[in-house]
PDB file of C-alpha atoms in Angstrom:
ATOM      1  CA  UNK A   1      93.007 127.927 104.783  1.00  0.00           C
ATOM      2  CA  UNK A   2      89.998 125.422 105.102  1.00  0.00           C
ATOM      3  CA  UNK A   3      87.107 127.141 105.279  1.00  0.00           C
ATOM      4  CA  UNK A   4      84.349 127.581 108.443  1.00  0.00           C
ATOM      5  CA  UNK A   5      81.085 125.958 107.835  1.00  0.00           C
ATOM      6  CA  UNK A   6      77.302 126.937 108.204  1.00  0.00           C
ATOM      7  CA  UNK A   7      77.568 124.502 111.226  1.00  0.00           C
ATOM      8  CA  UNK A   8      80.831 125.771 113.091  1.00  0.00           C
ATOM      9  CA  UNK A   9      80.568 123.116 116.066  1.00  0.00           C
ATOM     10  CA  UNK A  10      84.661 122.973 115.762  1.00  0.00           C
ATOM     11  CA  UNK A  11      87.392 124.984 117.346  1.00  0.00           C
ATOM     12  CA  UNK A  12      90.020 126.166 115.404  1.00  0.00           C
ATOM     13  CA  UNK A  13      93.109 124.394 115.346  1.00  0.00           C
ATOM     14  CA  UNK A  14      95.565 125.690 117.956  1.00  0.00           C
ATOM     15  CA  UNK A  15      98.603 125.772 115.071  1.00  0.00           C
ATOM     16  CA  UNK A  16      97.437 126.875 111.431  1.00  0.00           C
ATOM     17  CA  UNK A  17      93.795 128.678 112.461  1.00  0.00           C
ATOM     18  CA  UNK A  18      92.488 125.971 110.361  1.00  0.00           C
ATOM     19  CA  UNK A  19      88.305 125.268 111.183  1.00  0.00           C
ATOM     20  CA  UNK A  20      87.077 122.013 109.779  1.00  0.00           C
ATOM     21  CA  UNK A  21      83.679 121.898 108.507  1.00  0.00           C
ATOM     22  CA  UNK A  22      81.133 120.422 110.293  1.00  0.00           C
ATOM     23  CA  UNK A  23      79.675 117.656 108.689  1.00  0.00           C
ATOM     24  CA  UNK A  24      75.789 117.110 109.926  1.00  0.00           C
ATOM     25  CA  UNK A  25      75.591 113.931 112.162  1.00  0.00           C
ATOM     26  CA  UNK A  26      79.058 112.675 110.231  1.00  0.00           C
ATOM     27  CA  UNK A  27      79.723 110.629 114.063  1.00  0.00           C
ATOM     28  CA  UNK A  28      83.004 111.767 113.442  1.00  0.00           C
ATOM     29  CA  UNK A  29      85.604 113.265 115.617  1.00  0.00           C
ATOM     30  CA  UNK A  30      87.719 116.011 115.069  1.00  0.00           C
ATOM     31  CA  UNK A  31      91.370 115.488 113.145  1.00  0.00           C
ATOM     32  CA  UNK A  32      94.062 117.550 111.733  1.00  0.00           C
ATOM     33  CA  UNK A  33      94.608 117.298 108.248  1.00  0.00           C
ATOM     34  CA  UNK A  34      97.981 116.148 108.496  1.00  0.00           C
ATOM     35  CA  UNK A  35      96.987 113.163 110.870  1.00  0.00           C
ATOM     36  CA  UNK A  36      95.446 110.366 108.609  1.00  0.00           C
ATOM     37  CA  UNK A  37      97.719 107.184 107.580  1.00  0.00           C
ATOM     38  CA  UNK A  38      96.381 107.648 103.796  1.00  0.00           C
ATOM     39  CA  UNK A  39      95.607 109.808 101.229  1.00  0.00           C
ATOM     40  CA  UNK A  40      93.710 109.544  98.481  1.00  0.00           C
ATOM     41  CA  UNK A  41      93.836 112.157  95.780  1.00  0.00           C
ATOM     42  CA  UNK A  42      91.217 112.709  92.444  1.00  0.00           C
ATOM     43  CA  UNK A  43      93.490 113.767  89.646  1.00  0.00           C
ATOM     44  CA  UNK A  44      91.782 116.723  87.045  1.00  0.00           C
ATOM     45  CA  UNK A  45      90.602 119.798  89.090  1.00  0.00           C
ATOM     46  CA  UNK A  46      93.025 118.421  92.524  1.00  0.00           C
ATOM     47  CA  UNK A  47      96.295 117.361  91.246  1.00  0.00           C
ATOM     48  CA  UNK A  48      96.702 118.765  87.775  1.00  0.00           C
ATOM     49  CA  UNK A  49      94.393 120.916  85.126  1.00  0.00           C
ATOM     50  CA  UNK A  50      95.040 120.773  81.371  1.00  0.00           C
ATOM     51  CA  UNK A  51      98.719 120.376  80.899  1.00  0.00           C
ATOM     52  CA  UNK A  52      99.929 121.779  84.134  1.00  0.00           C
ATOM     53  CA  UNK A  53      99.846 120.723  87.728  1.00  0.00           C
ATOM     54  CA  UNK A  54      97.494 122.799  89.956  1.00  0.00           C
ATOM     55  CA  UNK A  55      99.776 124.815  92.950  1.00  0.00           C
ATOM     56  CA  UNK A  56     101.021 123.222  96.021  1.00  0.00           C
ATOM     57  CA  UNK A  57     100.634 119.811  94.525  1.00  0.00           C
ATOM     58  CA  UNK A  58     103.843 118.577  94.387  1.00  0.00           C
ATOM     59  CA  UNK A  59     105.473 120.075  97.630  1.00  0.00           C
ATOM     60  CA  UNK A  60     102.438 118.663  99.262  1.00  0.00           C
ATOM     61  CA  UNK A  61     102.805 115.502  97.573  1.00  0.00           C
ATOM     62  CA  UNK A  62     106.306 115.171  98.213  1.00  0.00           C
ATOM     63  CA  UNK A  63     105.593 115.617 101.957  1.00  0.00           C
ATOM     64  CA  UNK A  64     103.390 113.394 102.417  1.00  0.00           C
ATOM     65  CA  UNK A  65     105.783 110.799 100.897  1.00  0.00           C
ATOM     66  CA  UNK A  66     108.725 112.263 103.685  1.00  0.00           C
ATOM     67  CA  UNK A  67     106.071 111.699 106.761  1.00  0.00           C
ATOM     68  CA  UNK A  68     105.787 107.866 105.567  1.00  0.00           C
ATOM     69  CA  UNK A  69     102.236 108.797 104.543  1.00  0.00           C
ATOM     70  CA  UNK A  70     100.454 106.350 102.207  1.00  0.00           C
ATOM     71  CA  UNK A  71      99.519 108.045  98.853  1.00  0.00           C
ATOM     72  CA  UNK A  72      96.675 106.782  95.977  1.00  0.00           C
ATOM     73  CA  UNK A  73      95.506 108.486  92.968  1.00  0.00           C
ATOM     74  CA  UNK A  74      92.032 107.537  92.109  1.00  0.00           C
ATOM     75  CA  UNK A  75      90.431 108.862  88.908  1.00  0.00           C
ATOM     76  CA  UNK A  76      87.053 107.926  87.023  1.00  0.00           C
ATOM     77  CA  UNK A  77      88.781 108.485  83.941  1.00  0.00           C
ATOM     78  CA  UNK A  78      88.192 106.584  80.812  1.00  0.00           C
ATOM     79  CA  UNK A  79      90.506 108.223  78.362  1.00  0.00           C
ATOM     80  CA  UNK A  80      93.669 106.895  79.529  1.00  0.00           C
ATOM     81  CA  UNK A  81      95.010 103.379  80.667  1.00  0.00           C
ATOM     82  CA  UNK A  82      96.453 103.028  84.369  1.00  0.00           C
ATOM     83  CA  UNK A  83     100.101 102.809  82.848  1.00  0.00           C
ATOM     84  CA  UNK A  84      99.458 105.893  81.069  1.00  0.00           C
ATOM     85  CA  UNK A  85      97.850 107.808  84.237  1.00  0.00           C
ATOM     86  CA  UNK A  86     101.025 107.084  85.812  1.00  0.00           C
ATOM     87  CA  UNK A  87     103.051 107.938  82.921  1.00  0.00           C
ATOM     88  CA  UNK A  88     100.913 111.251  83.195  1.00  0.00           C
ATOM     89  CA  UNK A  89     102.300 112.009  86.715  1.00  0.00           C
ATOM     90  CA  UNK A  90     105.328 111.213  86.242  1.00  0.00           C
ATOM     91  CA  UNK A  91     105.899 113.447  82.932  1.00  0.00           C
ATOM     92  CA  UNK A  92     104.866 116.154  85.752  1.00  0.00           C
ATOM     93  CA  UNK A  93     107.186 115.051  88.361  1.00  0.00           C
ATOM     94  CA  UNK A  94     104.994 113.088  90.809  1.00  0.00           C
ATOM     95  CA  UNK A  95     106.730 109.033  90.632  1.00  0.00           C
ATOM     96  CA  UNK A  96     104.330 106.736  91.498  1.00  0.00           C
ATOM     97  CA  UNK A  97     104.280 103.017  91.595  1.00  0.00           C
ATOM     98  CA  UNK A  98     101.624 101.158  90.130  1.00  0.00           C
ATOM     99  CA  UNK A  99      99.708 100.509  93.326  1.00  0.00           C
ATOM    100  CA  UNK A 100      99.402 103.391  93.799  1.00  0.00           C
ATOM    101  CA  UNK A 101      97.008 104.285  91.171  1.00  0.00           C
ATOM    102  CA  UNK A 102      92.978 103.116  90.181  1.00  0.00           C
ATOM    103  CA  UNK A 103      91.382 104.434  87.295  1.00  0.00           C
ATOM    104  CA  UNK A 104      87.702 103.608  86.572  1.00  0.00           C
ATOM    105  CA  UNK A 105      89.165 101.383  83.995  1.00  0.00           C
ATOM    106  CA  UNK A 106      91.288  98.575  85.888  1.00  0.00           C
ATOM    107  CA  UNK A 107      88.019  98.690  88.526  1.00  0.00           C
ATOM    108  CA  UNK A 108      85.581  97.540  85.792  1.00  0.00           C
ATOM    109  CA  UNK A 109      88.395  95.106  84.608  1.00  0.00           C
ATOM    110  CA  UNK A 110      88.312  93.531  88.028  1.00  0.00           C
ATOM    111  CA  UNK A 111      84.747  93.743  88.104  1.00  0.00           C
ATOM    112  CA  UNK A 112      83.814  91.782  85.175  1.00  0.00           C
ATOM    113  CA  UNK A 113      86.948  89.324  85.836  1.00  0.00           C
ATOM    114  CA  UNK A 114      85.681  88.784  89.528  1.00  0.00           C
ATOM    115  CA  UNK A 115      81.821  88.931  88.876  1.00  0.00           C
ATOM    116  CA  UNK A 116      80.998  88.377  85.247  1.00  0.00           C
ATOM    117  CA  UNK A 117      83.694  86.072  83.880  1.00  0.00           C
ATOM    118  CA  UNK A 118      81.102  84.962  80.809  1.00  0.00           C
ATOM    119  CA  UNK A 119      80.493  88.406  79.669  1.00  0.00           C
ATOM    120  CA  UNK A 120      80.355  89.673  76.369  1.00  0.00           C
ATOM    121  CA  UNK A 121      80.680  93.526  76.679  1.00  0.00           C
ATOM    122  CA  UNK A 122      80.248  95.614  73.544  1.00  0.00           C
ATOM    123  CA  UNK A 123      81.841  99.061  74.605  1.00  0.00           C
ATOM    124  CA  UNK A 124      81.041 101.972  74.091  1.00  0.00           C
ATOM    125  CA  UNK A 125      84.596 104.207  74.838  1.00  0.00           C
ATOM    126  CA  UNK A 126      88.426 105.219  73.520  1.00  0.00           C
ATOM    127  CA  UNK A 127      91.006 102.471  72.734  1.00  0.00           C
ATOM    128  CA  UNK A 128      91.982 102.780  76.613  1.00  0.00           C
ATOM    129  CA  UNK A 129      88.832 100.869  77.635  1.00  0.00           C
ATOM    130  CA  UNK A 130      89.611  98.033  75.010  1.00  0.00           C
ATOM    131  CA  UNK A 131      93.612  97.820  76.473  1.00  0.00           C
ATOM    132  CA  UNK A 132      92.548  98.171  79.927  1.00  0.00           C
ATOM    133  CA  UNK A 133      89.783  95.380  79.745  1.00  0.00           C
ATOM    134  CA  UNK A 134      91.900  93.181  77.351  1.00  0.00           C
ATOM    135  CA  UNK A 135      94.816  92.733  80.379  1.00  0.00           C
ATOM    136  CA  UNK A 136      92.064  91.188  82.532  1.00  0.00           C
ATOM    137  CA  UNK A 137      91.116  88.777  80.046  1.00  0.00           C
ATOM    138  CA  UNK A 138      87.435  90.343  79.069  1.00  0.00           C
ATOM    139  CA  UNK A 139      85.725  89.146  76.356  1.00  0.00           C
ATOM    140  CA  UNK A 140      84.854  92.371  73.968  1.00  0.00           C
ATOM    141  CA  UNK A 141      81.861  91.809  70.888  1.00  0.00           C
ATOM    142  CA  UNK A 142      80.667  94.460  68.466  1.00  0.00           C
ATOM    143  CA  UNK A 143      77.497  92.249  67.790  1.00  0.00           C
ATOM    144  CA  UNK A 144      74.949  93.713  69.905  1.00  0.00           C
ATOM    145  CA  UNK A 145      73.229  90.372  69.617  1.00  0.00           C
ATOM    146  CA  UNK A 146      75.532  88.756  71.104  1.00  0.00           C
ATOM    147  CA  UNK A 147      76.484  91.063  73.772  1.00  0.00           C
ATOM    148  CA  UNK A 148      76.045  90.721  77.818  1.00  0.00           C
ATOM    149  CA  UNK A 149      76.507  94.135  78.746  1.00  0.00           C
ATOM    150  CA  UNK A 150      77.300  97.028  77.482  1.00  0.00           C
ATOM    151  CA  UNK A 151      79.847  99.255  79.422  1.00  0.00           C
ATOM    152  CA  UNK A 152      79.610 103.073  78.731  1.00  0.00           C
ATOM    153  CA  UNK A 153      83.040 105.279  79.354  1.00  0.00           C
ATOM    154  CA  UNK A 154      83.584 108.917  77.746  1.00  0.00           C
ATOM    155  CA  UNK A 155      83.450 108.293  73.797  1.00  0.00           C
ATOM    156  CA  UNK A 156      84.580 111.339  71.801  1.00  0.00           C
ATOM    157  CA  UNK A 157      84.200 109.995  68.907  1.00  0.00           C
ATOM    158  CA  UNK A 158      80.314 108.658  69.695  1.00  0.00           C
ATOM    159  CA  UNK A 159      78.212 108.009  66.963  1.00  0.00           C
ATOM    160  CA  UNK A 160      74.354 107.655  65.782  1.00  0.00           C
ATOM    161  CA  UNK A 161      75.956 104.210  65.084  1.00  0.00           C
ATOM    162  CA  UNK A 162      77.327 103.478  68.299  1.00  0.00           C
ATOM    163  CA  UNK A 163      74.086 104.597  69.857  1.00  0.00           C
ATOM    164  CA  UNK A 164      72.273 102.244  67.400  1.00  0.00           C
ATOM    165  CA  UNK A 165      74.410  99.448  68.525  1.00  0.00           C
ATOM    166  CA  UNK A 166      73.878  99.588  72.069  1.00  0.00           C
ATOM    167  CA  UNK A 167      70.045 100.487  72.410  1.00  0.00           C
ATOM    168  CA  UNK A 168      69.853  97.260  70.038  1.00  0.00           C
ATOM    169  CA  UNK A 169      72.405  95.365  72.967  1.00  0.00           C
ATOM    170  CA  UNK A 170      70.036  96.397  75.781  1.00  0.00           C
ATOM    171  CA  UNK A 171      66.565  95.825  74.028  1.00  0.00           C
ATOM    172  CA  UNK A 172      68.236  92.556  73.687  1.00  0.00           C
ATOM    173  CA  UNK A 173      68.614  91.699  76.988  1.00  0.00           C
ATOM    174  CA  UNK A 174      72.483  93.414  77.524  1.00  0.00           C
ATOM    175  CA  UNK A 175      72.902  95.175  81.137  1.00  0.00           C
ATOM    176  CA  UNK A 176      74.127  98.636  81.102  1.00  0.00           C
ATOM    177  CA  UNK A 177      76.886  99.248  83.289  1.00  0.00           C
ATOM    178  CA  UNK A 178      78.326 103.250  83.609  1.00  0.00           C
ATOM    179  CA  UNK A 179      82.122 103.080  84.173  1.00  0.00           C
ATOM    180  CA  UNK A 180      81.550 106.505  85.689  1.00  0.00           C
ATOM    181  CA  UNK A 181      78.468 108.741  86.969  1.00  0.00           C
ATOM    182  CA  UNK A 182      80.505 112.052  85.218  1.00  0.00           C
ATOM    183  CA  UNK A 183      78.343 114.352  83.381  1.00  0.00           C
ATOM    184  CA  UNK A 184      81.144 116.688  81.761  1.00  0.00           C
ATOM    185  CA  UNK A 185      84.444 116.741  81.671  1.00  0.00           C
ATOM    186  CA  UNK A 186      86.428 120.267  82.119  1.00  0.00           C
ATOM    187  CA  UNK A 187      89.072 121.200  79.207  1.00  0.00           C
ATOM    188  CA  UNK A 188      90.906 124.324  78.869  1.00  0.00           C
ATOM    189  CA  UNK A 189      88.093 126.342  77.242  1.00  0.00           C
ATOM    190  CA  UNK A 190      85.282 124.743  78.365  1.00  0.00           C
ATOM    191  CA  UNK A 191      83.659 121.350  79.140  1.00  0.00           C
ATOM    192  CA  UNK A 192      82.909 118.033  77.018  1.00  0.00           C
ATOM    193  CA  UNK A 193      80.045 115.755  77.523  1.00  0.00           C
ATOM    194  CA  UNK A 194      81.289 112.649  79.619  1.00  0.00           C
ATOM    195  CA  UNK A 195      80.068 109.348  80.256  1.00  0.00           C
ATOM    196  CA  UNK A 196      76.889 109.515  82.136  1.00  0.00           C
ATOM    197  CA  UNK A 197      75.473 112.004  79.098  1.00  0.00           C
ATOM    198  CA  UNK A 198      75.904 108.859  76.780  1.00  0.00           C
ATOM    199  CA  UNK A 199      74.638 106.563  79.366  1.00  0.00           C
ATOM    200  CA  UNK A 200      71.687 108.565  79.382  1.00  0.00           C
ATOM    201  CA  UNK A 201      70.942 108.934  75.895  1.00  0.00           C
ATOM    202  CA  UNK A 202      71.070 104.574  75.664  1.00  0.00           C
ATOM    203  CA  UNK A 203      68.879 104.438  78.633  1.00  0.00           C
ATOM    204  CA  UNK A 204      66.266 107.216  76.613  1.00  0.00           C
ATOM    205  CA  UNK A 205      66.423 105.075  73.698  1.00  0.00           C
ATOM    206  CA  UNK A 206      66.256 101.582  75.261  1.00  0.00           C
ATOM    207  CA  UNK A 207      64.093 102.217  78.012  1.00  0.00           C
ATOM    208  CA  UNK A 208      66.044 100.241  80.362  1.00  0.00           C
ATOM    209  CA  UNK A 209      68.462 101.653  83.309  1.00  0.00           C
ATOM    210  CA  UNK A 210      71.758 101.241  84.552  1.00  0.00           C
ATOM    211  CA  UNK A 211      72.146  98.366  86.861  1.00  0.00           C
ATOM    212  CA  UNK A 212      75.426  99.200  88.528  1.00  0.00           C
ATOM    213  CA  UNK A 213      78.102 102.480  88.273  1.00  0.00           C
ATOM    214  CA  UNK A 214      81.650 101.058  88.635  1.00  0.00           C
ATOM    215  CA  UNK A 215      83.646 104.650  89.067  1.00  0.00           C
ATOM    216  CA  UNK A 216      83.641 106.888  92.340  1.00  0.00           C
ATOM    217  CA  UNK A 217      81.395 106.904  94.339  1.00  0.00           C
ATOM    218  CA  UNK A 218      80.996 103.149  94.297  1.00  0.00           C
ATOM    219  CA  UNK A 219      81.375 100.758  96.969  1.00  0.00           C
ATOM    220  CA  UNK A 220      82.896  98.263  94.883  1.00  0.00           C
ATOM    221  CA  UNK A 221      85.886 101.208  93.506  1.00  0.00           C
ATOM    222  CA  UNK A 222      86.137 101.995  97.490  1.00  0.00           C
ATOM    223  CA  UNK A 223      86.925  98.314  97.849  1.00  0.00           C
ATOM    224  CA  UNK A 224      89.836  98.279  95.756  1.00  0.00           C
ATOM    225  CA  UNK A 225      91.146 101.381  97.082  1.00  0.00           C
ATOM    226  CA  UNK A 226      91.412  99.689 100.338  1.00  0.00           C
ATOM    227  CA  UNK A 227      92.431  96.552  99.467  1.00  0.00           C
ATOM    228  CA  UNK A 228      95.392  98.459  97.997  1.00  0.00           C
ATOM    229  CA  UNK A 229      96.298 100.914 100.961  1.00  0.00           C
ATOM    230  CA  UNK A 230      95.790  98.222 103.942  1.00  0.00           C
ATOM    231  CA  UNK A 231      94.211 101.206 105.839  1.00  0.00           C
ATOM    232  CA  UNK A 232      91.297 101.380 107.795  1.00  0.00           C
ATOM    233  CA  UNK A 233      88.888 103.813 105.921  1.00  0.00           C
ATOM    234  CA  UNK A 234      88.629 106.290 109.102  1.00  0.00           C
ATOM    235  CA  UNK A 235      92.491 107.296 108.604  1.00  0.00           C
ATOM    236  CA  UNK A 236      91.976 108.123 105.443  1.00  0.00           C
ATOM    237  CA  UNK A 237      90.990 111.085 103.817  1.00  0.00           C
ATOM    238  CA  UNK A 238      89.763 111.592 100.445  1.00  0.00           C
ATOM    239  CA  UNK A 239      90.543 115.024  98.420  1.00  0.00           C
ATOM    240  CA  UNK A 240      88.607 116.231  95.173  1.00  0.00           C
ATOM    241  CA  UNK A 241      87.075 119.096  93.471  1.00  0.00           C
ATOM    242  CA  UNK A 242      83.784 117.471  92.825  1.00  0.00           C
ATOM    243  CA  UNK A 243      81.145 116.804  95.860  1.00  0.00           C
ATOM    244  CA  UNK A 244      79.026 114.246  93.566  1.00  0.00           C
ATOM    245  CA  UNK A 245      82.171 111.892  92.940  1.00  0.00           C
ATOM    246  CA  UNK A 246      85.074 112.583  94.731  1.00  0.00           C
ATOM    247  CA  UNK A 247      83.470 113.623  98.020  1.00  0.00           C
ATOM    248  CA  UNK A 248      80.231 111.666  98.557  1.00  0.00           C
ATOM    249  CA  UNK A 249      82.779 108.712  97.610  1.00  0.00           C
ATOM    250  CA  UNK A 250      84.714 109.527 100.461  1.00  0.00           C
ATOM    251  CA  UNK A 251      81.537 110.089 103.243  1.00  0.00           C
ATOM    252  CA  UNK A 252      80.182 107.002 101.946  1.00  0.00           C
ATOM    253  CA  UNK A 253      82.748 104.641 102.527  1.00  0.00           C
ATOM    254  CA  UNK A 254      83.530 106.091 105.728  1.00  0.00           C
ATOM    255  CA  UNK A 255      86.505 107.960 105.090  1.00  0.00           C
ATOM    256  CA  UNK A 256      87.131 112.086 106.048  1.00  0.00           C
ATOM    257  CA  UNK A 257      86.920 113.989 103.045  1.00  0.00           C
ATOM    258  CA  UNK A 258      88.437 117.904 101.535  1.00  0.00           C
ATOM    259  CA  UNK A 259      86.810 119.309  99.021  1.00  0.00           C
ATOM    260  CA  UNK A 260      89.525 121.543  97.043  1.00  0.00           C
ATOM    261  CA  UNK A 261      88.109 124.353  95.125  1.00  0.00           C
ATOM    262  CA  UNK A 262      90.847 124.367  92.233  1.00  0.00           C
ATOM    263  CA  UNK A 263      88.511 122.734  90.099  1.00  0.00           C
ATOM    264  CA  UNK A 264      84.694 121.849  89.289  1.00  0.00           C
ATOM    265  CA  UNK A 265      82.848 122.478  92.475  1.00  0.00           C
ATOM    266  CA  UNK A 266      82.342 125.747  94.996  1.00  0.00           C
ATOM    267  CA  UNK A 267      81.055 126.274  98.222  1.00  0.00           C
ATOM    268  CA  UNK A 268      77.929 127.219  96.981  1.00  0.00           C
ATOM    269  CA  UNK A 269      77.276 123.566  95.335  1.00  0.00           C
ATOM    270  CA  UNK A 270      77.688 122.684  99.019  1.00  0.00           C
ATOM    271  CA  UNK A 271      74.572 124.190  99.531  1.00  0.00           C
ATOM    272  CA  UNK A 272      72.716 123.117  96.441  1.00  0.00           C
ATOM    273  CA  UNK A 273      73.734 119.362  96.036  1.00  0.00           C
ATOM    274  CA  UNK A 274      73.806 118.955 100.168  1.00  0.00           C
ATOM    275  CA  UNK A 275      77.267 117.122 100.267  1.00  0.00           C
ATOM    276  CA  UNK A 276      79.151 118.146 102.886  1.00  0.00           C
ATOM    277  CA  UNK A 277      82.930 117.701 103.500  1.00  0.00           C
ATOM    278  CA  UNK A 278      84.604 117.316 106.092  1.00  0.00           C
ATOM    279  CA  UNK A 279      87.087 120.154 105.163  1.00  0.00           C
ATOM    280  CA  UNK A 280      87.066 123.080 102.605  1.00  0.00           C
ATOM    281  CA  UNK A 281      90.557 123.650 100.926  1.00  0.00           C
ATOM    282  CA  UNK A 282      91.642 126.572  98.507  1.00  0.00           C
ATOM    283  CA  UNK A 283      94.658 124.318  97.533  1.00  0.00           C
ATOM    284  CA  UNK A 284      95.880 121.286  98.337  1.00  0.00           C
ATOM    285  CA  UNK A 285      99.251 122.834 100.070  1.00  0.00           C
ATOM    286  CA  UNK A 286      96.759 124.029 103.343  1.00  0.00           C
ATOM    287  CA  UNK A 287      97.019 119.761 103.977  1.00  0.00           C
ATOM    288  CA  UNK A 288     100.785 120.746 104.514  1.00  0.00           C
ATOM    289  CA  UNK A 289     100.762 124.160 106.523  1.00  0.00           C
ATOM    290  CA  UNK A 290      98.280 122.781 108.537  1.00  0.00           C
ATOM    291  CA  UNK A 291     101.400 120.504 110.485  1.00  0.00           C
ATOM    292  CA  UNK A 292     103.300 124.098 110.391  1.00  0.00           C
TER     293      UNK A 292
END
């Protein structure tokens, strides 16, 4: 069950025994978690890990879908188009419609169609970021002189080369733009480096920053979200296993968030990075038993 916080201001729900954590001057009031209009779900370390997906997820899922509950998967991932996302989930029996999912990809798509409709980007990322950005029309250069920006995504095949090539783009005058603020990315045995570790080996070698992160926790990804659901942001709540992305992504766009410990983050980080959720879940079925 969600767990009590080091602020218990809450009583306990009268049906599952279920105490919300209490969320320092959040303004919010108190809500069941089977009460909110949408839901938005992270995918690796919530919905699925590795190959398999994580317990609870698809009776919860399919649930949800039965109370006429409005359903998104939002990801910062970088390694796979938003077709093949969905492919993903459907492969392990979630069906999803394409509306229903936003990757970090299709965001920076939009961004640069909407925003930067000149732009030259040299990337720095898998063939995903090159399909995704090609379907809204964004102009792609490997000429570092010639390049506008330079949009960083998880790379594992990153090179001295590809390094080389964007320091060169930004000392020219290029703007660096993160697709995601990700460190590391969990794999069965292990972790990877992720985006932000090659963002910050440009920005050591060009001396310049990033100017804007287009992933969670963004403003601008929270945007599309909602312009997708059609729900207010206060009835919706935001699940995740990491408290950088997922969760401050939810508090600061105003939504309720559940941190789900299947995956990155514990309750200690709680205490160490000072993000608080709203609720503390040891899987994502407790949304479900909560209504029991």
């Amino acid at each position: 069950m969600a767990e009590t916080s080091r602020f218990p201001e809450r009583g306990n729900d009268s049906k599952s025994g279920i105490v919300p954590f209490q969320r320092k001057h959040s303004g919010k009031s108190s809500k069941e978690l089977h009460a909110f209009k949408g839901y938005l779900f992270d995918l690796d370390g919530t919905i699925y890990a590795g190959s398999k997906l994580l317990p609870g997820v698809l009776s919860t899922v399919s649930w949800l879908r039965e109370q006429k509950k409005s359903v998104m998967f939002v990801t910062n991932t970088t390694i796979r188009t938003k077709e093949s996302v969905q492919m993903r989930l459907s492969e392990l029996g979630i069906s999803c419609e394409g509306n229903e999912v936003l990757t970090a990809l299709c965001v920076a798509g939009k961004f640069f169609q909407e925003h930067e409709p000149d732009a030259h980007v040299l990337m720095i990322g898998e063939a995903a970021m090159e399909q995704e950005l090609a379907l809204y029309g964004v102009k792609m250069t490997k000429n570092p002189l010639l390049a506008t920006h330079v949009l960083v995504g998880l790379d594992r095949q990153f090179t001295f080369e590809k390094l080389t090539a964007g320091v060169n783009a930004l000392r020219n005058g290029a703007k660096l733009i993160a697709a995601n603020p990700d460190p590391f990315c969990p794999i069965d045995d292990g972790v990877i480096p992720d985006t932000w570790s090659l963002v910050k080996a440009l920005e050591t070698a060009s001396l310049q920053e990033t100017v804007r992160v287009i992933g969670k926790p963004s403003s601008y990804y929270a945007q599309k979200a909602f312009d997708l659901l059609k729900i207010p942001p206060a009835q919706c709540l935001m699940v995740g296993d990491r408290l950088s992305t997922d969760i401050q992504f939810g508090n600061s766009n105003d939504m309720y968030t559940a941190l789900v410990l299947t995956g990155a983050d514990s309750k200690n980080d709680i205490v160490q990075t000072g993000i608080e959720p709203d609720y503390i879940l040891n899987q994502l079925s407790e949304i479900k038993s909560n209504n029991l």
